[in-house]
Amino acid sequence: MNTGELVELAQQLRVDSVRAAAAAGSGHPTSSMSAADLMAVLLAHHFRYDFDRPAHPGNDRFVLSKGHASPLLYSAYKAAGAIDDEELLTFRKLGSRLEGHPTPRRLPWVETATGSLGQGLPVGVGIALAGKRLDRTGYRVWVLCGDSELAEGAIWEAAEHAAYEHLDNLTAIVDINRLGQRGPTRHGHDLDAYARRFQAFGWHTVEVDGHDVDAIDRAYGEAVSTKGQPTAILARTLKGKGVTDVEDREGLHGKPLKNADEAIAELGGPRDLRVEVHEPTAARILHAVRTGHLELPRYDKGDEIATRNAYGQALAALGTARGDVVALDGEVSDSTRAEFFAKEHPDRFFECYIAEQQMVAAAVGLAARGWVPYASTFAAFLTRAYDFVRMASISGAGINLVGSHAGVAIGQDGPSQMGLEDLAMMRAVHGSTVLYPCDANQTAHLVAEMAGLDGIRYLRTSRGASSVIYEPDEEFPVGGSKVLRSCDQDRMTFVAAGVTVPEALAAADALDEEGIQVRVIDLYSVKPVDRFTLRQAAEDTGCLVTVEDHHQEGGLGDAVLDAFLDGRPMPRLVRLAVRTMPGSASPAEQLHAAGIDAESIAAAGRLLVEQAVVP
C-alpha cells in the first residue's frame, strides 16, 4: 500500500472501531482510534501471518497488551478478511467471539488474554523466548502497549528480561496518547521520559509521530533490522484521533461516542478496504512432543526424601522423555530442585530471577507456542504473581506451577517464607488442578501426570525430608486419594495431605493402642477432590478431622467440605489448621504450635471420643 492507502486503511479502522462500540453501547473507541495508524502500517507492510493457519510455526505473533482497545483489533481482523462486518457488529454481545477484551478461548488469532494491564508485554517476552531459543523459526513478536500500563512494575520486569535475553525478535509498540482512564498519564507526551527508561534496560528505542504512516513504516523497518536488542517504538498519538469533539479530550475513556454517526462522517464514512497480509516464511516445528520412554525415579519405602527433591528428579526425567517440556525458575532452583532439570536440559531451562510475574507470564507465552512449562518458586512467592495465574486461566493456558517450602513445616525461616495461602488461591482459579503429595514416589508420579492435564496445574512440595510410604509402582490418579488404614470399627477419619500425612498416621497408631480405631486418608488431590472416598468415610465413621499445614480458609478443610455441598448428609467436620501467626522455630516445634502434629491430632481424637461426639 502507498501512503494514501495506508491513511485510508487507518481511517477505516477508526470508523469500524466507532461502529463496533456504538453497536455494543460500550467499549473503548477512543483508545482504538489513537493506535489506528500504528495498526494499519503493521498489518499492511510488516506483519507476516496466515489467518487460515493460526498455528503456522512461521507466523508472526501479535499481542494487544492494551486489551481494552479490542475494537481496533477486531477491525483489523475484518480488514484482513478473518471476520466479516456482520460479526464485527456483534462486539460485546452474548455469544459473540468478539469479547470486550480478547481471549484465545474465543479467537484462534489471539495469543493471550489481556485486559489486566501490564501483562501483554511479559507474555510477549515468553513468546519471543520460544522463538529465539527454542523454535528458531524466525517469527517476530509485536506487542501493542498503552502508555498507562507502563506504570505497572511487570512491564519493567519484562523489559529487563527481554534485554538480558537479547530478544531482537520482540518489538513493543507504545501508543503514547497522553490520557489514561481518569486523566493524564504520569509522563504525558514526554516521549524522551519513556525512551530513557527503556534504554536504561537495554532496549533500542525509536521515537515517532504515531499518525505519520511513513514515519511509522520506517520505525518498523528499523525494529526489524536491529540486532541484539529488543525495540520499543514510542509513538506520540492523540486519543480519539480524527474526530474534533473527542480528540485529545479527557473524560471519554471507555465510552462509545455520543454522536457516532457524525464522527463516522467526519472520518470519511465507512470503507471496505481489504489487506493482503504478508505470508509467513516457510517453517517447521522443531520440538518433538515425545522423544522416549519415561523412566521416573524410584524410591524405596522407608527412605527419607524431600518431595522437592523428587520434583526436581522427576522433572529432569520427564524432560528426557519429552522434548516439549521446559522449566522456569525464580532464582531459587537450588531450593526448588529445578536445578536438576537445568543441569540435564540447559537449553530448555529459563532462569527468570526474582521476578515471579515475569516467570508466570513467560510460562504462558511458552505454552502459547506449544511447549509444556513447569515454573517453580517458593509457594509464598507465587502470591506475587497471582493476577498472572488468574489471567492464564482466562487464556486457557496449560501451565504447571510448583510451590516449594510450603507451610509452617519449613521451620526457622519464619512466616515471610511460609506458603500458607497457596492452596486456597490455586483452588479458586477456574479449572485448576491442585496436588499436594506426601512422599517421593507420589510426587514423581504426579509431576508426570501434570504434563497431560489442561489448565492451571499446581503442585505443592515440602522442604524437609519425609519417609517414603508408597511403592514406586503405585498409581496416583488425579482426583483420587489413598486410604492408608481402615477397619469396620473406625470411629473417625483423619484426612491429611503432604506433611500432615505421617503425623496423622502416627496419631492413628497412638489412638489404636488406646482402643480407638481411626481411618486415615491421604487426600493428595486437593482439587478435584475424591468425593466418593470422603463420602464413604463420612458414612462409615460419622466424623472427619482434616489436618493441614495451611490457613483454615480455603485449604484442605474447605476442599473436603465441598464434597458434601450437593445435598449429601453433612458429617461432623473438625478442622485442624494453622490459625495463628507463626514465628521462628524448628519444624517439629512449628507443627506442634500450630496443633497439627501427631500429638495434637491424637489429642483432638481423644477429645472427640470423650465428648461422645463420635460413635
Coordinates of C-alpha atoms in Angstrom, one line a residue:
M1 CA 0.0 0.0 0.0
N2 CA 1.2 3.5 -0.7
T3 CA 0.9 6.4 1.8
G4 CA -2.6 7.4 0.8
E5 CA -3.9 3.9 1.0
L6 CA -2.4 3.4 4.5
V7 CA -4.1 6.6 5.6
E8 CA -7.4 5.3 4.3
L9 CA -6.9 2.0 6.0
A10 CA -6.2 3.7 9.3
Q11 CA -9.4 5.7 8.9
Q12 CA -11.3 2.5 8.2
L13 CA -10.0 1.0 11.4
R14 CA -11.2 4.1 13.2
V15 CA -14.6 4.1 11.7
D16 CA -15.1 0.4 12.4
S17 CA -13.9 0.9 16.0
V18 CA -16.6 3.6 16.4
R19 CA -19.2 1.5 14.7
A20 CA -18.5 -1.6 16.8
A21 CA -18.6 0.3 20.1
A22 CA -21.8 2.1 19.0
A23 CA -23.5 -1.2 18.2
A24 CA -22.5 -2.6 21.6
G25 CA -23.3 0.5 23.5
S26 CA -20.0 0.2 25.3
G27 CA -16.3 -0.2 24.7
H28 CA -13.2 1.9 24.1
P29 CA -13.3 3.5 20.7
T30 CA -11.0 6.5 21.6
S31 CA -8.3 4.2 22.8
S32 CA -8.6 2.3 19.5
M33 CA -8.5 5.4 17.4
S34 CA -5.2 6.6 18.7
A35 CA -3.4 3.5 17.6
A36 CA -5.2 3.0 14.2
D37 CA -2.2 4.3 12.1
L38 CA 0.2 2.1 14.1
M39 CA -2.1 -0.9 13.3
A40 CA -2.6 -0.1 9.7
V41 CA 1.0 0.1 8.8
L42 CA 1.9 -3.1 10.8
L43 CA -0.9 -5.1 9.2
A44 CA -0.3 -3.9 5.6
H45 CA 3.5 -3.8 5.5
H46 CA 5.3 -5.8 8.3
F47 CA 3.1 -8.4 9.8
R48 CA 3.5 -11.9 8.4
Y49 CA 0.6 -14.2 9.1
D50 CA -1.7 -16.8 7.6
F51 CA -5.2 -16.2 9.2
D52 CA -6.3 -19.6 7.8
R53 CA -3.5 -21.3 9.6
P54 CA -3.1 -19.6 13.0
A55 CA -0.9 -22.4 14.2
H56 CA 1.6 -22.0 11.3
P57 CA 5.0 -22.1 13.0
G58 CA 6.3 -19.2 10.9
N59 CA 3.5 -16.8 11.8
D60 CA 4.4 -13.5 13.5
R61 CA 2.7 -13.1 16.8
F62 CA 0.7 -10.1 17.8
V63 CA -0.3 -9.3 21.4
L64 CA -2.7 -6.5 22.2
S65 CA -1.4 -5.6 25.7
K66 CA -3.9 -2.7 25.9
G67 CA -6.7 -5.2 25.6
H68 CA -9.5 -2.6 26.1
A69 CA -8.6 -1.4 22.5
S70 CA -10.2 -4.6 21.2
P71 CA -12.4 -2.7 18.7
L72 CA -9.2 -1.9 16.9
L73 CA -8.1 -5.5 16.9
Y74 CA -11.4 -6.7 15.6
S75 CA -11.5 -4.0 12.9
A76 CA -8.0 -5.2 11.8
Y77 CA -9.4 -8.8 11.6
K78 CA -12.1 -7.5 9.4
A79 CA -9.7 -5.7 7.1
A80 CA -7.6 -8.9 6.8
G81 CA -10.8 -10.9 5.9
A82 CA -10.7 -13.0 9.0
I83 CA -14.2 -11.8 10.1
D84 CA -17.0 -10.0 8.3
D85 CA -18.8 -6.8 9.0
E86 CA -21.8 -8.7 10.4
E87 CA -19.7 -10.3 13.1
L88 CA -17.9 -7.1 13.8
L89 CA -21.1 -5.6 14.9
T90 CA -21.7 -8.4 17.4
F91 CA -19.0 -6.9 19.6
R92 CA -19.6 -7.5 23.3
K93 CA -22.9 -9.2 22.7
L94 CA -24.0 -12.5 24.2
G95 CA -22.4 -15.5 22.4
S96 CA -20.1 -13.3 20.3
R97 CA -16.5 -14.3 19.8
L98 CA -15.7 -10.6 20.0
E99 CA -15.5 -10.1 23.7
G100 CA -14.8 -6.8 25.5
H101 CA -11.2 -7.9 25.9
P102 CA -9.8 -10.6 23.5
T103 CA -9.2 -14.1 24.6
P104 CA -7.7 -17.1 22.8
R105 CA -10.6 -19.3 24.1
R106 CA -12.8 -17.5 21.6
L107 CA -10.5 -16.5 18.7
P108 CA -7.6 -18.5 17.3
W109 CA -5.6 -15.5 16.3
V110 CA -5.3 -14.2 19.9
E111 CA -2.2 -15.3 21.7
T112 CA -3.1 -14.5 25.2
A113 CA -5.9 -12.9 27.2
T114 CA -5.3 -9.3 28.0
G115 CA -7.2 -6.6 29.9
S116 CA -5.4 -6.7 33.2
L117 CA -2.9 -4.1 32.1
G118 CA 0.8 -4.7 32.1
Q119 CA 0.6 -8.4 31.1
G120 CA 0.8 -8.4 27.3
L121 CA 4.5 -7.4 27.2
P122 CA 5.6 -10.0 29.8
V123 CA 3.7 -12.8 27.9
G124 CA 5.2 -11.4 24.7
V125 CA 8.6 -11.9 26.2
G126 CA 7.7 -15.6 26.7
I127 CA 6.6 -16.0 23.1
A128 CA 9.8 -14.3 21.9
L129 CA 11.9 -16.6 24.2
A130 CA 10.3 -19.6 22.5
G131 CA 11.1 -18.1 19.1
K132 CA 14.6 -17.1 19.9
R133 CA 15.8 -20.1 21.9
L134 CA 13.6 -23.0 21.0
D135 CA 11.5 -22.7 17.8
R136 CA 14.1 -20.8 15.8
T137 CA 11.7 -20.2 13.0
G138 CA 12.3 -16.5 12.6
Y139 CA 8.9 -15.2 13.5
R140 CA 8.6 -11.8 15.2
V141 CA 6.6 -10.8 18.2
W142 CA 4.8 -7.4 18.1
V143 CA 3.2 -6.1 21.3
L144 CA 0.9 -3.0 21.3
C145 CA 1.1 -1.4 24.7
G146 CA -0.7 1.7 26.1
D147 CA 1.2 4.4 28.0
S148 CA -0.9 4.0 31.2
E149 CA 0.2 0.4 31.7
L150 CA 3.8 1.4 31.7
A151 CA 3.2 2.3 35.3
E152 CA 3.0 -1.4 36.1
G153 CA 6.1 -3.0 37.5
A154 CA 5.5 -6.1 35.5
I155 CA 6.3 -4.1 32.3
W156 CA 9.8 -3.4 33.6
E157 CA 10.3 -7.0 34.7
A158 CA 9.6 -7.8 31.1
A159 CA 11.8 -5.1 29.8
E160 CA 14.8 -6.2 31.7
H161 CA 14.3 -9.9 30.9
A162 CA 13.9 -9.2 27.2
A163 CA 17.1 -7.2 27.1
Y164 CA 19.0 -9.7 29.1
E165 CA 17.9 -12.4 26.6
H166 CA 18.8 -10.2 23.6
L167 CA 15.3 -10.7 22.2
D168 CA 15.7 -8.8 18.9
N169 CA 12.6 -10.6 17.6
L170 CA 10.5 -8.6 20.0
T171 CA 9.0 -5.1 19.3
A172 CA 7.0 -3.1 21.8
I173 CA 4.8 -0.5 20.1
V174 CA 3.8 2.0 22.7
D175 CA 0.7 4.1 22.0
I176 CA 1.5 7.3 23.9
N177 CA -1.8 9.1 23.7
R178 CA -1.3 11.0 27.0
L179 CA -4.6 10.1 28.6
G180 CA -5.5 7.3 30.9
Q181 CA -8.8 6.4 32.4
R182 CA -9.3 9.3 34.8
G183 CA -7.0 11.9 33.2
P184 CA -3.4 12.4 32.0
T185 CA -0.8 9.8 32.4
R186 CA 2.3 10.3 34.6
H187 CA 4.6 11.4 31.7
G188 CA 2.0 12.7 29.2
H189 CA 3.5 13.1 25.8
D190 CA 7.1 13.2 27.1
L191 CA 8.5 10.5 24.8
D192 CA 12.0 11.1 26.0
A193 CA 11.0 10.1 29.5
Y194 CA 9.8 6.7 28.2
A195 CA 12.9 6.4 26.0
R196 CA 15.3 6.9 28.9
R197 CA 13.6 4.1 30.8
F198 CA 13.6 1.6 28.0
Q199 CA 17.2 2.5 27.1
A200 CA 18.3 2.0 30.7
F201 CA 17.0 -1.6 30.5
G202 CA 19.0 -2.1 27.3
W203 CA 16.4 -1.6 24.6
H204 CA 16.7 0.1 21.3
T205 CA 14.2 2.9 21.0
V206 CA 12.6 4.8 18.2
E207 CA 10.5 8.0 18.8
V208 CA 7.9 8.7 16.2
D209 CA 4.8 10.6 15.3
G210 CA 2.2 7.9 15.7
H211 CA -0.1 9.5 13.0
D212 CA 2.6 9.7 10.3
V213 CA 2.3 6.5 8.4
D214 CA 5.5 6.9 6.5
A215 CA 7.5 7.5 9.8
I216 CA 5.8 4.5 11.4
D217 CA 6.8 2.4 8.4
R218 CA 10.4 3.4 8.7
A219 CA 10.3 2.8 12.5
Y220 CA 9.0 -0.8 12.0
G221 CA 11.8 -1.4 9.4
E222 CA 14.4 -0.1 11.9
A223 CA 13.0 -2.5 14.5
V224 CA 13.2 -5.5 12.2
S225 CA 16.8 -4.6 11.3
T226 CA 18.0 -4.0 14.9
K227 CA 20.2 -6.9 16.1
G228 CA 20.9 -8.0 19.7
Q229 CA 18.3 -5.8 21.3
P230 CA 14.5 -5.6 21.6
T231 CA 13.0 -2.4 20.2
A232 CA 10.5 0.0 21.7
I233 CA 8.7 2.2 19.2
L234 CA 7.4 5.2 21.2
A235 CA 4.6 6.8 19.2
R236 CA 3.1 10.1 20.1
T237 CA -0.6 9.9 19.4
L238 CA -3.9 11.6 20.2
K239 CA -6.8 9.7 21.9
G240 CA -9.9 9.9 19.7
K241 CA -7.8 11.0 16.7
G242 CA -9.7 12.2 13.7
V243 CA -12.9 13.4 15.4
T244 CA -12.9 17.0 16.6
D245 CA -15.3 16.6 19.5
V246 CA -13.3 13.8 21.2
E247 CA -9.7 14.2 20.0
D248 CA -7.3 14.5 23.0
R249 CA -10.2 15.2 25.4
E250 CA -10.5 13.9 28.9
G251 CA -13.5 12.1 30.3
L252 CA -14.2 9.9 27.3
H253 CA -12.3 6.7 28.2
G254 CA -14.4 3.5 27.9
K255 CA -17.4 5.2 26.4
P256 CA -18.9 4.9 22.9
L257 CA -19.1 8.2 21.0
K258 CA -22.3 10.1 21.7
N259 CA -22.6 11.2 18.1
A260 CA -21.3 8.1 16.4
D261 CA -22.9 8.9 13.0
E262 CA -21.4 12.4 12.9
A263 CA -18.0 11.0 14.0
I264 CA -18.1 8.4 11.2
A265 CA -19.0 11.1 8.7
E266 CA -16.1 13.3 9.8
L267 CA -13.8 10.3 9.4
G268 CA -14.9 9.9 5.8
G269 CA -17.6 7.3 6.2
P270 CA -17.5 3.5 6.1
R271 CA -15.0 1.8 3.9
D272 CA -14.4 -1.8 2.8
L273 CA -10.7 -2.0 2.2
R274 CA -9.0 -5.4 2.3
V275 CA -5.4 -6.0 3.3
E276 CA -3.3 -8.8 1.8
V277 CA -1.3 -9.7 4.9
H278 CA 2.2 -11.0 4.0
E279 CA 2.5 -14.8 4.1
P280 CA 4.8 -16.2 6.8
T281 CA 8.1 -17.7 5.8
A282 CA 8.2 -21.5 5.5
A283 CA 9.0 -23.1 8.8
R284 CA 8.7 -26.4 10.6
I285 CA 8.1 -27.2 14.2
L286 CA 11.4 -28.1 15.8
H287 CA 10.3 -29.5 19.1
A288 CA 9.0 -33.1 19.5
V289 CA 6.1 -33.9 21.6
R290 CA 7.6 -37.1 22.9
T291 CA 11.1 -38.5 22.5
G292 CA 11.3 -41.6 24.5
H293 CA 10.0 -43.8 27.4
L294 CA 9.6 -42.1 30.7
E295 CA 11.8 -43.6 33.5
L296 CA 10.7 -41.9 36.7
P297 CA 13.0 -42.0 39.7
R298 CA 12.2 -44.8 42.1
Y299 CA 12.5 -44.6 45.9
D300 CA 12.5 -47.4 48.4
K301 CA 9.9 -47.5 51.2
G302 CA 11.4 -46.0 54.4
D303 CA 13.9 -43.7 52.6
E304 CA 13.9 -40.1 53.8
I305 CA 13.4 -37.9 50.7
A306 CA 12.1 -34.4 50.5
T307 CA 9.2 -34.1 48.0
R308 CA 11.0 -31.1 46.5
N309 CA 13.9 -33.4 45.6
A310 CA 11.6 -35.8 44.0
Y311 CA 10.0 -33.0 42.0
G312 CA 13.4 -32.0 40.6
Q313 CA 14.4 -35.5 39.7
A314 CA 11.1 -36.4 38.2
L315 CA 11.1 -33.2 36.1
A316 CA 14.6 -34.0 34.8
A317 CA 13.4 -37.5 33.8
L318 CA 10.3 -36.0 32.2
G319 CA 12.5 -33.6 30.2
T320 CA 14.4 -36.6 28.9
A321 CA 11.3 -38.4 27.8
R322 CA 9.5 -35.4 26.3
G323 CA 11.2 -32.8 24.2
D324 CA 8.4 -30.3 24.7
V325 CA 8.9 -29.9 28.4
V326 CA 10.6 -26.7 29.6
A327 CA 11.3 -25.4 33.1
L328 CA 11.4 -21.9 34.5
D329 CA 12.5 -20.9 38.0
G330 CA 12.7 -17.7 40.1
E331 CA 16.3 -17.9 41.1
V332 CA 15.7 -20.5 43.8
S333 CA 16.3 -23.6 41.7
D334 CA 18.8 -24.9 44.3
S335 CA 15.9 -24.9 46.7
T336 CA 13.0 -25.9 44.5
R337 CA 15.4 -28.5 42.9
A338 CA 14.6 -27.3 39.4
E339 CA 18.4 -27.3 39.1
F340 CA 18.3 -31.0 38.4
F341 CA 16.4 -30.2 35.1
A342 CA 18.7 -27.2 34.4
K343 CA 21.8 -29.4 34.6
E344 CA 20.4 -32.1 32.2
H345 CA 18.5 -29.8 29.8
P346 CA 20.1 -26.4 29.9
D347 CA 18.7 -25.5 26.5
R348 CA 15.2 -25.8 27.9
F349 CA 15.7 -24.1 31.2
F350 CA 14.8 -20.5 31.8
E351 CA 16.2 -18.5 34.7
C352 CA 13.7 -15.8 35.5
Y353 CA 15.5 -14.4 38.6
I354 CA 13.4 -12.9 41.4
A355 CA 10.6 -11.8 39.0
E356 CA 7.7 -14.1 39.7
Q357 CA 5.3 -12.2 37.5
Q358 CA 7.6 -12.5 34.5
M359 CA 8.2 -16.1 35.3
V360 CA 4.5 -17.0 35.1
A361 CA 4.0 -14.7 32.1
A362 CA 6.9 -16.4 30.3
A363 CA 5.4 -19.8 31.0
V364 CA 2.1 -18.6 29.5
G365 CA 4.0 -17.4 26.4
L366 CA 5.9 -20.6 26.0
A367 CA 2.6 -22.6 26.4
A368 CA 1.1 -20.5 23.7
R369 CA 3.8 -21.8 21.4
G370 CA 3.1 -25.4 22.2
W371 CA 5.6 -26.0 25.0
V372 CA 4.8 -27.6 28.3
P373 CA 6.2 -25.3 31.0
Y374 CA 6.9 -26.1 34.7
A375 CA 7.5 -22.9 36.7
S376 CA 8.7 -23.1 40.3
T377 CA 9.4 -20.9 43.2
F378 CA 8.6 -20.8 46.9
A379 CA 4.8 -21.2 47.4
A380 CA 4.7 -18.0 49.3
F381 CA 6.1 -16.0 46.4
L382 CA 3.5 -17.2 43.9
T383 CA 1.1 -14.9 45.6
R384 CA 3.0 -12.0 43.9
A385 CA 2.1 -13.4 40.5
Y386 CA -1.5 -14.4 41.3
D387 CA -3.1 -12.0 38.8
F388 CA -0.9 -13.6 36.1
V389 CA -2.2 -17.0 37.2
R390 CA -5.8 -15.7 37.0
M391 CA -5.3 -14.3 33.5
A392 CA -3.6 -17.5 32.4
S393 CA -6.8 -19.3 33.3
I394 CA -8.8 -16.9 31.2
S395 CA -6.4 -17.6 28.4
G396 CA -6.9 -21.3 28.7
A397 CA -3.2 -21.6 29.1
G398 CA -1.8 -25.0 30.1
I399 CA 1.0 -24.3 32.7
N400 CA 2.4 -26.2 35.6
L401 CA 3.2 -24.2 38.8
V402 CA 5.2 -25.7 41.6
G403 CA 5.4 -24.1 45.1
S404 CA 8.0 -25.4 47.4
H405 CA 8.8 -24.5 51.1
A406 CA 5.1 -24.7 51.9
G407 CA 3.6 -24.3 55.4
V408 CA 5.0 -23.9 58.9
A409 CA 7.0 -27.1 58.3
I410 CA 9.8 -25.1 56.8
G411 CA 10.8 -24.2 60.3
Q412 CA 13.1 -21.3 61.3
D413 CA 12.8 -19.0 58.3
G414 CA 9.5 -17.7 59.7
P415 CA 6.2 -16.6 58.2
S416 CA 7.5 -14.5 55.3
Q417 CA 8.8 -17.7 53.7
M418 CA 5.8 -19.9 54.5
G419 CA 3.2 -20.6 51.9
L420 CA 0.0 -20.7 54.0
E421 CA -2.4 -19.3 51.4
D422 CA -1.4 -21.2 48.3
L423 CA -3.9 -24.0 48.3
A424 CA -6.8 -21.5 48.7
M425 CA -5.6 -19.2 45.9
M426 CA -5.0 -22.0 43.5
R427 CA -8.2 -23.8 44.3
A428 CA -10.1 -20.6 43.4
V429 CA -8.7 -20.5 39.9
H430 CA -11.2 -21.6 37.3
G431 CA -10.5 -25.1 36.0
S432 CA -7.3 -25.6 38.1
T433 CA -5.8 -28.8 39.5
V434 CA -4.2 -28.7 42.9
L435 CA -2.0 -31.5 44.1
Y436 CA -0.2 -32.0 47.4
P437 CA 2.0 -35.2 47.6
C438 CA 3.3 -36.6 50.9
D439 CA 6.2 -38.7 49.7
A440 CA 8.8 -39.0 46.9
N441 CA 7.2 -41.7 44.8
Q442 CA 3.8 -40.0 44.9
T443 CA 5.5 -36.7 43.9
A444 CA 7.3 -38.2 40.9
H445 CA 4.1 -39.8 39.5
L446 CA 2.1 -36.5 40.0
V447 CA 4.8 -34.5 38.2
A448 CA 4.4 -36.8 35.2
E449 CA 0.6 -36.7 35.4
M450 CA 0.5 -32.9 35.3
A451 CA 2.0 -32.8 31.9
G452 CA -1.1 -34.3 30.3
L453 CA -3.6 -32.1 32.1
D454 CA -5.4 -29.0 30.9
G455 CA -5.5 -25.5 32.5
I456 CA -3.6 -24.4 35.6
R457 CA -1.9 -27.2 37.5
Y458 CA -0.4 -26.6 40.9
L459 CA 1.9 -28.9 42.8
R460 CA 2.8 -28.2 46.5
T461 CA 6.2 -29.5 47.7
S462 CA 7.8 -29.6 51.1
R463 CA 11.3 -28.6 52.3
G464 CA 12.1 -31.3 54.8
A465 CA 12.7 -35.0 54.2
S466 CA 9.8 -37.4 54.8
S467 CA 9.6 -41.1 54.8
V468 CA 8.6 -42.9 51.6
I469 CA 5.4 -44.7 52.3
Y470 CA 4.4 -45.8 48.8
E471 CA 5.9 -48.4 46.5
P472 CA 7.5 -47.0 43.3
D473 CA 4.8 -48.6 41.1
E474 CA 1.8 -47.2 43.0
E475 CA -0.6 -45.2 40.9
F476 CA -2.0 -41.8 41.9
P477 CA -4.8 -40.7 39.6
V478 CA -5.7 -37.0 39.7
G479 CA -9.0 -36.7 41.6
G480 CA -8.1 -39.7 43.7
S481 CA -6.9 -40.4 47.3
K482 CA -5.3 -43.2 49.3
V483 CA -6.9 -44.8 52.3
L484 CA -3.9 -45.7 54.4
R485 CA -5.6 -47.5 57.2
S486 CA -9.2 -48.5 57.9
C487 CA -11.4 -51.1 59.6
D488 CA -15.0 -51.7 60.3
Q489 CA -14.6 -50.3 63.8
D490 CA -13.2 -46.9 62.8
R491 CA -14.7 -44.1 64.9
M492 CA -13.5 -41.2 62.9
T493 CA -11.4 -40.3 59.8
F494 CA -8.2 -38.3 59.7
V495 CA -7.9 -36.5 56.3
A496 CA -4.4 -35.2 55.6
A497 CA -2.2 -34.2 52.8
G498 CA 1.6 -33.6 52.4
V499 CA 3.5 -33.2 55.7
T500 CA 0.4 -33.9 57.8
V501 CA 0.0 -37.5 56.4
P502 CA 2.8 -39.0 58.5
E503 CA 1.6 -37.0 61.5
A504 CA -2.0 -38.4 61.0
L505 CA -0.7 -41.9 60.7
A506 CA 1.4 -41.6 63.9
A507 CA -1.7 -40.2 65.7
A508 CA -3.8 -43.0 64.5
D509 CA -1.2 -45.5 65.7
A510 CA -1.2 -43.9 69.2
L511 CA -5.0 -44.0 69.4
D512 CA -5.1 -47.6 68.2
E513 CA -3.1 -48.5 71.2
E514 CA -5.8 -47.0 73.3
G515 CA -8.5 -48.9 71.6
I516 CA -9.7 -46.1 69.3
Q517 CA -9.7 -47.0 65.7
V518 CA -9.2 -44.3 63.2
R519 CA -9.3 -44.3 59.4
V520 CA -6.6 -42.2 57.6
I521 CA -7.0 -40.8 54.1
D522 CA -4.2 -39.2 52.1
L523 CA -6.0 -36.6 50.1
Y524 CA -3.2 -35.8 47.7
S525 CA -5.6 -34.4 45.1
V526 CA -7.0 -31.3 46.7
K527 CA -8.8 -30.3 43.5
P528 CA -10.5 -32.2 42.1
V529 CA -11.3 -33.9 45.4
D530 CA -12.2 -37.6 45.8
R531 CA -15.8 -37.2 46.8
F532 CA -16.6 -40.9 46.8
T533 CA -14.0 -41.8 49.3
L534 CA -14.8 -38.9 51.6
R535 CA -18.5 -39.6 51.5
Q536 CA -17.9 -43.3 52.2
A537 CA -15.7 -42.4 55.2
A538 CA -18.3 -40.0 56.5
E539 CA -21.0 -42.7 56.2
D540 CA -18.8 -45.3 57.9
T541 CA -17.2 -43.2 60.7
G542 CA -19.5 -40.2 61.1
C543 CA -16.7 -37.7 61.7
L544 CA -14.0 -36.3 59.5
V545 CA -11.0 -34.5 61.0
T546 CA -9.0 -32.5 58.4
V547 CA -5.3 -31.7 59.2
E548 CA -3.5 -29.2 57.1
D549 CA -0.3 -27.1 57.1
H550 CA -2.2 -24.2 55.7
H551 CA -4.6 -21.5 56.9
Q552 CA -8.0 -22.8 57.7
E553 CA -9.6 -20.6 55.0
G554 CA -9.8 -22.2 51.6
G555 CA -7.5 -25.1 52.1
L556 CA -7.9 -28.8 52.7
G557 CA -10.8 -28.5 55.1
D558 CA -12.8 -26.4 52.6
A559 CA -11.9 -28.9 49.8
V560 CA -13.4 -31.7 51.9
L561 CA -16.5 -29.6 52.8
D562 CA -17.1 -29.1 49.1
A563 CA -17.7 -32.9 48.7
F564 CA -20.9 -32.5 50.7
L565 CA -22.4 -29.4 49.3
D566 CA -24.8 -31.2 46.8
G567 CA -27.4 -32.1 49.4
R568 CA -25.5 -35.1 50.9
P569 CA -25.8 -35.6 54.6
M570 CA -23.2 -33.4 56.3
P571 CA -20.8 -35.3 58.6
R572 CA -19.3 -33.8 61.7
L573 CA -16.2 -31.9 60.5
V574 CA -13.4 -30.9 62.7
R575 CA -10.6 -28.8 61.1
L576 CA -7.1 -28.6 62.4
A577 CA -5.1 -25.9 60.6
V578 CA -2.7 -23.0 61.1
R579 CA -4.7 -20.4 63.0
T580 CA -2.0 -18.2 64.5
M581 CA 0.9 -16.2 63.0
P582 CA 4.0 -18.4 63.3
G583 CA 7.4 -17.2 64.3
S584 CA 10.8 -18.9 64.0
A585 CA 11.1 -22.4 65.4
S586 CA 12.1 -25.9 64.4
P587 CA 9.8 -27.7 62.0
A588 CA 8.6 -30.0 64.8
E589 CA 8.0 -27.1 67.1
Q590 CA 6.1 -25.3 64.4
L591 CA 3.8 -28.2 63.7
H592 CA 3.1 -28.6 67.5
A593 CA 2.5 -24.9 68.0
A594 CA 0.0 -25.0 65.1
G595 CA -1.7 -28.0 66.6
I596 CA -1.2 -30.2 63.5
D597 CA 1.5 -32.7 64.8
A598 CA 0.8 -36.2 65.8
E599 CA 0.4 -35.4 69.5
S600 CA -2.1 -32.6 68.7
I601 CA -4.1 -34.7 66.3
A602 CA -4.3 -37.6 68.7
A603 CA -5.4 -35.2 71.5
A604 CA -8.2 -33.9 69.2
G605 CA -9.3 -37.5 68.6
R606 CA -9.4 -38.3 72.3
L607 CA -11.4 -35.2 73.0
L608 CA -14.0 -36.2 70.4
V609 CA -14.4 -39.6 72.0
E610 CA -14.6 -38.1 75.5
Q611 CA -17.3 -35.7 74.4
A612 CA -19.1 -38.6 72.9
V613 CA -19.5 -36.9 69.6
V614 CA -18.2 -39.9 67.7
P615 CA -19.6 -43.5 68.0

